[in-house]
Amino acid sequence: MDISAGIQASLAGRYASALFELASENGTVTAVESDLETLGAALSESEDLAAATTNPQLSRADQGHAIAGVAKHLGLSDLTTNFLGVLAGNRRLSKLPDMIRAFKTIAAAQRGEVTANVTSAHPLSDEQLATLKTKLTAREGRTVMLDSTVDPDLLGGLVVTIGSQRIDASIRTRLNSLAQAMKA
């Protein structure tokens, strides 16, 4: 498996890589990815859960019991539950959101997918997203998954980020460029 050096260099990436390897051996990559998505949603929705994973005053055992209870409640697989136990034991639960992102990146790379972060001034329709996905897939030569956000400060247009590439077609950038040109 070819995992980018950037992912492997980070703490979260090393844990995510190890989890991916175990999930691959067990044939449960899809189940673990689904578990991590569920867990990520729970972390973002529950301030108490997020606090339990980052509170240094909680002991390893307390964090372990708390996260095991959450895993049972969410119906997470044994591999994911064991992984969370290891994180609690190593005091690494605070890095869980980064690990979830790294795992998703690794799994997507294995499927030949790449994620494009699309920021627009206004919400894009399903038809616009489908057209953009088709054009980006043709440009990249592999399946592109879109992650769309709205930023009214752009005024209009789009900013598309795929890996380290950025395509900025926003009106804000054009106006800033024009202002700089007029100063010269």
PDB file of C-alpha atoms in Angstrom:
ATOM      1  CA  MET A   1       0.000   0.000   0.000  1.00  0.00           C
ATOM      2  CA  ASP A   2       1.254   3.458  -0.924  1.00  0.00           C
ATOM      3  CA  ILE A   3       0.535   5.972   1.814  1.00  0.00           C
ATOM      4  CA  SER A   4       1.811   9.494   1.387  1.00  0.00           C
ATOM      5  CA  ALA A   5       4.791  10.491   3.491  1.00  0.00           C
ATOM      6  CA  GLY A   6       2.873  13.470   4.862  1.00  0.00           C
ATOM      7  CA  ILE A   7       0.255  11.231   6.409  1.00  0.00           C
ATOM      8  CA  GLN A   8       2.821   8.789   7.791  1.00  0.00           C
ATOM      9  CA  ALA A   9       4.870  11.612   9.289  1.00  0.00           C
ATOM     10  CA  SER A  10       2.097  12.747  11.612  1.00  0.00           C
ATOM     11  CA  LEU A  11       1.100  11.028  14.823  1.00  0.00           C
ATOM     12  CA  ALA A  12      -2.509  10.808  13.672  1.00  0.00           C
ATOM     13  CA  GLY A  13      -1.373   9.402  10.331  1.00  0.00           C
ATOM     14  CA  ARG A  14       0.686   6.642  11.955  1.00  0.00           C
ATOM     15  CA  TYR A  15      -2.263   5.530  14.073  1.00  0.00           C
ATOM     16  CA  ALA A  16      -4.631   5.764  11.092  1.00  0.00           C
ATOM     17  CA  SER A  17      -2.191   3.766   8.938  1.00  0.00           C
ATOM     18  CA  ALA A  18      -1.962   1.049  11.576  1.00  0.00           C
ATOM     19  CA  LEU A  19      -5.753   0.888  11.856  1.00  0.00           C
ATOM     20  CA  PHE A  20      -6.068   0.742   8.073  1.00  0.00           C
ATOM     21  CA  GLU A  21      -3.574  -2.121   7.875  1.00  0.00           C
ATOM     22  CA  LEU A  22      -5.509  -4.093  10.505  1.00  0.00           C
ATOM     23  CA  ALA A  23      -8.828  -3.357   8.811  1.00  0.00           C
ATOM     24  CA  SER A  24      -7.371  -4.454   5.454  1.00  0.00           C
ATOM     25  CA  GLU A  25      -6.136  -7.727   6.933  1.00  0.00           C
ATOM     26  CA  ASN A  26      -9.572  -8.371   8.420  1.00  0.00           C
ATOM     27  CA  GLY A  27     -11.446  -7.197   5.312  1.00  0.00           C
ATOM     28  CA  THR A  28     -13.333  -4.603   7.353  1.00  0.00           C
ATOM     29  CA  VAL A  29     -12.111  -1.310   5.876  1.00  0.00           C
ATOM     30  CA  THR A  30     -15.639  -0.221   4.921  1.00  0.00           C
ATOM     31  CA  ALA A  31     -17.031  -1.084   8.371  1.00  0.00           C
ATOM     32  CA  VAL A  32     -14.232   0.759  10.172  1.00  0.00           C
ATOM     33  CA  GLU A  33     -14.616   3.767   7.886  1.00  0.00           C
ATOM     34  CA  SER A  34     -18.341   3.812   8.673  1.00  0.00           C
ATOM     35  CA  ASP A  35     -17.586   3.495  12.403  1.00  0.00           C
ATOM     36  CA  LEU A  36     -15.183   6.421  12.241  1.00  0.00           C
ATOM     37  CA  GLU A  37     -17.721   8.532  10.361  1.00  0.00           C
ATOM     38  CA  THR A  38     -20.298   7.796  13.062  1.00  0.00           C
ATOM     39  CA  LEU A  39     -17.766   8.579  15.778  1.00  0.00           C
ATOM     40  CA  GLY A  40     -16.704  11.805  14.067  1.00  0.00           C
ATOM     41  CA  ALA A  41     -20.325  12.946  13.868  1.00  0.00           C
ATOM     42  CA  ALA A  42     -20.803  12.110  17.552  1.00  0.00           C
ATOM     43  CA  LEU A  43     -17.678  14.103  18.461  1.00  0.00           C
ATOM     44  CA  SER A  44     -18.866  17.160  16.575  1.00  0.00           C
ATOM     45  CA  GLU A  45     -22.406  16.952  17.960  1.00  0.00           C
ATOM     46  CA  SER A  46     -21.587  16.253  21.615  1.00  0.00           C
ATOM     47  CA  GLU A  47     -19.545  18.779  23.569  1.00  0.00           C
ATOM     48  CA  ASP A  48     -19.403  16.332  26.489  1.00  0.00           C
ATOM     49  CA  LEU A  49     -17.877  13.594  24.343  1.00  0.00           C
ATOM     50  CA  ALA A  50     -15.365  16.005  22.824  1.00  0.00           C
ATOM     51  CA  ALA A  51     -14.464  17.213  26.325  1.00  0.00           C
ATOM     52  CA  ALA A  52     -14.041  13.641  27.585  1.00  0.00           C
ATOM     53  CA  THR A  53     -11.526  12.906  24.829  1.00  0.00           C
ATOM     54  CA  THR A  54      -9.468  16.036  25.458  1.00  0.00           C
ATOM     55  CA  ASN A  55      -9.668  16.486  29.236  1.00  0.00           C
ATOM     56  CA  PRO A  56      -6.199  15.832  30.724  1.00  0.00           C
ATOM     57  CA  GLN A  57      -7.708  15.550  34.213  1.00  0.00           C
ATOM     58  CA  LEU A  58      -9.459  12.301  33.314  1.00  0.00           C
ATOM     59  CA  SER A  59      -7.339   9.233  33.946  1.00  0.00           C
ATOM     60  CA  ARG A  60      -6.533   6.771  31.185  1.00  0.00           C
ATOM     61  CA  ALA A  61      -8.912   4.281  32.788  1.00  0.00           C
ATOM     62  CA  ASP A  62     -11.738   6.820  33.004  1.00  0.00           C
ATOM     63  CA  GLN A  63     -11.251   7.824  29.368  1.00  0.00           C
ATOM     64  CA  GLY A  64     -11.119   4.146  28.415  1.00  0.00           C
ATOM     65  CA  HIS A  65     -14.386   3.368  30.210  1.00  0.00           C
ATOM     66  CA  ALA A  66     -16.078   6.434  28.749  1.00  0.00           C
ATOM     67  CA  ILE A  67     -15.021   5.718  25.178  1.00  0.00           C
ATOM     68  CA  ALA A  68     -15.898   2.012  25.523  1.00  0.00           C
ATOM     69  CA  GLY A  69     -19.395   3.038  26.624  1.00  0.00           C
ATOM     70  CA  VAL A  70     -19.703   5.388  23.667  1.00  0.00           C
ATOM     71  CA  ALA A  71     -18.484   2.659  21.291  1.00  0.00           C
ATOM     72  CA  LYS A  72     -21.057   0.220  22.659  1.00  0.00           C
ATOM     73  CA  HIS A  73     -23.830   2.819  22.437  1.00  0.00           C
ATOM     74  CA  LEU A  74     -22.899   3.661  18.812  1.00  0.00           C
ATOM     75  CA  GLY A  75     -22.604  -0.035  17.897  1.00  0.00           C
ATOM     76  CA  LEU A  76     -19.015   0.233  16.694  1.00  0.00           C
ATOM     77  CA  SER A  77     -17.148  -2.848  15.489  1.00  0.00           C
ATOM     78  CA  ASP A  78     -14.729  -4.745  17.738  1.00  0.00           C
ATOM     79  CA  LEU A  79     -11.689  -3.497  15.810  1.00  0.00           C
ATOM     80  CA  THR A  80     -12.750   0.144  16.146  1.00  0.00           C
ATOM     81  CA  THR A  81     -13.595  -0.340  19.834  1.00  0.00           C
ATOM     82  CA  ASN A  82     -10.202  -1.948  20.496  1.00  0.00           C
ATOM     83  CA  PHE A  83      -8.498   0.868  18.591  1.00  0.00           C
ATOM     84  CA  LEU A  84     -10.257   3.441  20.783  1.00  0.00           C
ATOM     85  CA  GLY A  85      -9.112   1.513  23.860  1.00  0.00           C
ATOM     86  CA  VAL A  86      -5.506   1.708  22.661  1.00  0.00           C
ATOM     87  CA  LEU A  87      -5.894   5.444  22.079  1.00  0.00           C
ATOM     88  CA  ALA A  88      -7.268   5.911  25.593  1.00  0.00           C
ATOM     89  CA  GLY A  89      -4.444   3.836  27.058  1.00  0.00           C
ATOM     90  CA  ASN A  90      -1.854   5.905  25.202  1.00  0.00           C
ATOM     91  CA  ARG A  91      -3.545   9.254  25.995  1.00  0.00           C
ATOM     92  CA  ARG A  92      -4.147   9.914  22.284  1.00  0.00           C
ATOM     93  CA  LEU A  93      -7.934  10.371  22.207  1.00  0.00           C
ATOM     94  CA  SER A  94      -7.438  14.110  21.730  1.00  0.00           C
ATOM     95  CA  LYS A  95      -6.022  13.359  18.260  1.00  0.00           C
ATOM     96  CA  LEU A  96      -9.062  11.317  17.233  1.00  0.00           C
ATOM     97  CA  PRO A  97     -10.507  13.867  14.744  1.00  0.00           C
ATOM     98  CA  ASP A  98      -7.126  14.016  12.950  1.00  0.00           C
ATOM     99  CA  MET A  99      -6.956  10.214  12.899  1.00  0.00           C
ATOM    100  CA  ILE A 100     -10.444   9.990  11.409  1.00  0.00           C
ATOM    101  CA  ARG A 101      -9.474  12.426   8.628  1.00  0.00           C
ATOM    102  CA  ALA A 102      -6.223  10.538   7.955  1.00  0.00           C
ATOM    103  CA  PHE A 103      -8.033   7.181   7.815  1.00  0.00           C
ATOM    104  CA  LYS A 104     -10.581   8.573   5.353  1.00  0.00           C
ATOM    105  CA  THR A 105      -7.754   9.932   3.196  1.00  0.00           C
ATOM    106  CA  ILE A 106      -5.941   6.583   3.194  1.00  0.00           C
ATOM    107  CA  ALA A 107      -9.114   4.629   2.407  1.00  0.00           C
ATOM    108  CA  ALA A 108     -10.046   7.032  -0.401  1.00  0.00           C
ATOM    109  CA  ALA A 109      -6.544   6.760  -1.893  1.00  0.00           C
ATOM    110  CA  GLN A 110      -6.819   2.969  -1.875  1.00  0.00           C
ATOM    111  CA  ARG A 111     -10.104   3.230  -3.790  1.00  0.00           C
ATOM    112  CA  GLY A 112      -8.488   5.625  -6.276  1.00  0.00           C
ATOM    113  CA  GLU A 113     -10.499   8.588  -5.024  1.00  0.00           C
ATOM    114  CA  VAL A 114      -9.444  12.097  -4.202  1.00  0.00           C
ATOM    115  CA  THR A 115     -11.412  14.674  -2.221  1.00  0.00           C
ATOM    116  CA  ALA A 116     -11.953  18.165  -3.554  1.00  0.00           C
ATOM    117  CA  ASN A 117     -12.901  20.865  -1.065  1.00  0.00           C
ATOM    118  CA  VAL A 118     -15.248  23.243  -2.853  1.00  0.00           C
ATOM    119  CA  THR A 119     -16.040  26.610  -1.299  1.00  0.00           C
ATOM    120  CA  SER A 120     -18.683  28.774  -2.930  1.00  0.00           C
ATOM    121  CA  ALA A 121     -20.369  32.060  -2.092  1.00  0.00           C
ATOM    122  CA  HIS A 122     -23.810  30.438  -2.284  1.00  0.00           C
ATOM    123  CA  PRO A 123     -24.955  26.806  -1.846  1.00  0.00           C
ATOM    124  CA  LEU A 124     -24.522  24.809  -5.046  1.00  0.00           C
ATOM    125  CA  SER A 125     -27.413  22.808  -6.470  1.00  0.00           C
ATOM    126  CA  ASP A 126     -27.155  19.043  -6.894  1.00  0.00           C
ATOM    127  CA  GLU A 127     -26.908  19.564 -10.647  1.00  0.00           C
ATOM    128  CA  GLN A 128     -24.033  22.050 -10.267  1.00  0.00           C
ATOM    129  CA  LEU A 129     -22.213  19.689  -7.893  1.00  0.00           C
ATOM    130  CA  ALA A 130     -22.673  16.770 -10.306  1.00  0.00           C
ATOM    131  CA  THR A 131     -21.322  18.837 -13.222  1.00  0.00           C
ATOM    132  CA  LEU A 132     -18.358  20.009 -11.159  1.00  0.00           C
ATOM    133  CA  LYS A 133     -17.642  16.443 -10.019  1.00  0.00           C
ATOM    134  CA  THR A 134     -17.695  15.198 -13.626  1.00  0.00           C
ATOM    135  CA  LYS A 135     -15.311  17.932 -14.803  1.00  0.00           C
ATOM    136  CA  LEU A 136     -12.909  17.467 -11.889  1.00  0.00           C
ATOM    137  CA  THR A 137     -12.933  13.681 -12.334  1.00  0.00           C
ATOM    138  CA  ALA A 138     -12.015  14.131 -16.016  1.00  0.00           C
ATOM    139  CA  ARG A 139      -9.270  16.618 -15.080  1.00  0.00           C
ATOM    140  CA  GLU A 140      -7.771  14.473 -12.310  1.00  0.00           C
ATOM    141  CA  GLY A 141      -8.114  11.104 -14.037  1.00  0.00           C
ATOM    142  CA  ARG A 142      -9.571   9.503 -10.895  1.00  0.00           C
ATOM    143  CA  THR A 143     -12.818   9.666  -8.981  1.00  0.00           C
ATOM    144  CA  VAL A 144     -13.305  12.977  -7.189  1.00  0.00           C
ATOM    145  CA  MET A 145     -15.458  13.215  -4.072  1.00  0.00           C
ATOM    146  CA  LEU A 146     -16.735  16.702  -3.270  1.00  0.00           C
ATOM    147  CA  ASP A 147     -16.778  18.324   0.156  1.00  0.00           C
ATOM    148  CA  SER A 148     -18.793  21.501  -0.284  1.00  0.00           C
ATOM    149  CA  THR A 149     -18.862  24.531   2.038  1.00  0.00           C
ATOM    150  CA  VAL A 150     -20.301  28.037   1.758  1.00  0.00           C
ATOM    151  CA  ASP A 151     -18.342  31.244   2.419  1.00  0.00           C
ATOM    152  CA  PRO A 152     -20.328  34.420   1.611  1.00  0.00           C
ATOM    153  CA  ASP A 153     -17.082  36.457   1.789  1.00  0.00           C
ATOM    154  CA  LEU A 154     -16.121  35.058  -1.634  1.00  0.00           C
ATOM    155  CA  LEU A 155     -18.857  37.286  -3.155  1.00  0.00           C
ATOM    156  CA  GLY A 156     -19.183  34.864  -6.085  1.00  0.00           C
ATOM    157  CA  GLY A 157     -17.371  32.075  -7.906  1.00  0.00           C
ATOM    158  CA  LEU A 158     -15.599  29.057  -6.447  1.00  0.00           C
ATOM    159  CA  VAL A 159     -12.434  27.989  -4.699  1.00  0.00           C
ATOM    160  CA  VAL A 160     -11.550  24.328  -5.312  1.00  0.00           C
ATOM    161  CA  THR A 161      -8.757  22.635  -3.369  1.00  0.00           C
ATOM    162  CA  ILE A 162      -7.552  19.173  -4.376  1.00  0.00           C
ATOM    163  CA  GLY A 163      -4.603  18.070  -2.287  1.00  0.00           C
ATOM    164  CA  SER A 164      -2.015  20.843  -2.640  1.00  0.00           C
ATOM    165  CA  GLN A 165      -3.614  22.305  -5.780  1.00  0.00           C
ATOM    166  CA  ARG A 166      -5.912  25.294  -5.471  1.00  0.00           C
ATOM    167  CA  ILE A 167      -8.145  26.694  -8.184  1.00  0.00           C
ATOM    168  CA  ASP A 168      -9.354  30.117  -7.094  1.00  0.00           C
ATOM    169  CA  ALA A 169     -12.076  31.528  -9.340  1.00  0.00           C
ATOM    170  CA  SER A 170     -13.666  33.741  -6.699  1.00  0.00           C
ATOM    171  CA  ILE A 171     -14.710  37.319  -7.255  1.00  0.00           C
ATOM    172  CA  ARG A 172     -12.954  38.333  -4.018  1.00  0.00           C
ATOM    173  CA  THR A 173      -9.588  37.186  -5.401  1.00  0.00           C
ATOM    174  CA  ARG A 174     -10.197  38.921  -8.724  1.00  0.00           C
ATOM    175  CA  LEU A 175     -11.055  42.174  -6.943  1.00  0.00           C
ATOM    176  CA  ASN A 176      -7.944  41.895  -4.748  1.00  0.00           C
ATOM    177  CA  SER A 177      -5.784  41.286  -7.835  1.00  0.00           C
ATOM    178  CA  LEU A 178      -7.315  44.301  -9.546  1.00  0.00           C
ATOM    179  CA  ALA A 179      -6.689  46.458  -6.465  1.00  0.00           C
ATOM    180  CA  GLN A 180      -3.032  45.353  -6.385  1.00  0.00           C
ATOM    181  CA  ALA A 181      -2.621  46.100 -10.086  1.00  0.00           C
ATOM    182  CA  MET A 182      -4.054  49.584  -9.622  1.00  0.00           C
ATOM    183  CA  LYS A 183      -1.577  50.320  -6.795  1.00  0.00           C
ATOM    184  CA  ALA A 184       1.407  49.551  -9.007  1.00  0.00           C
TER     185      ALA A 184
END
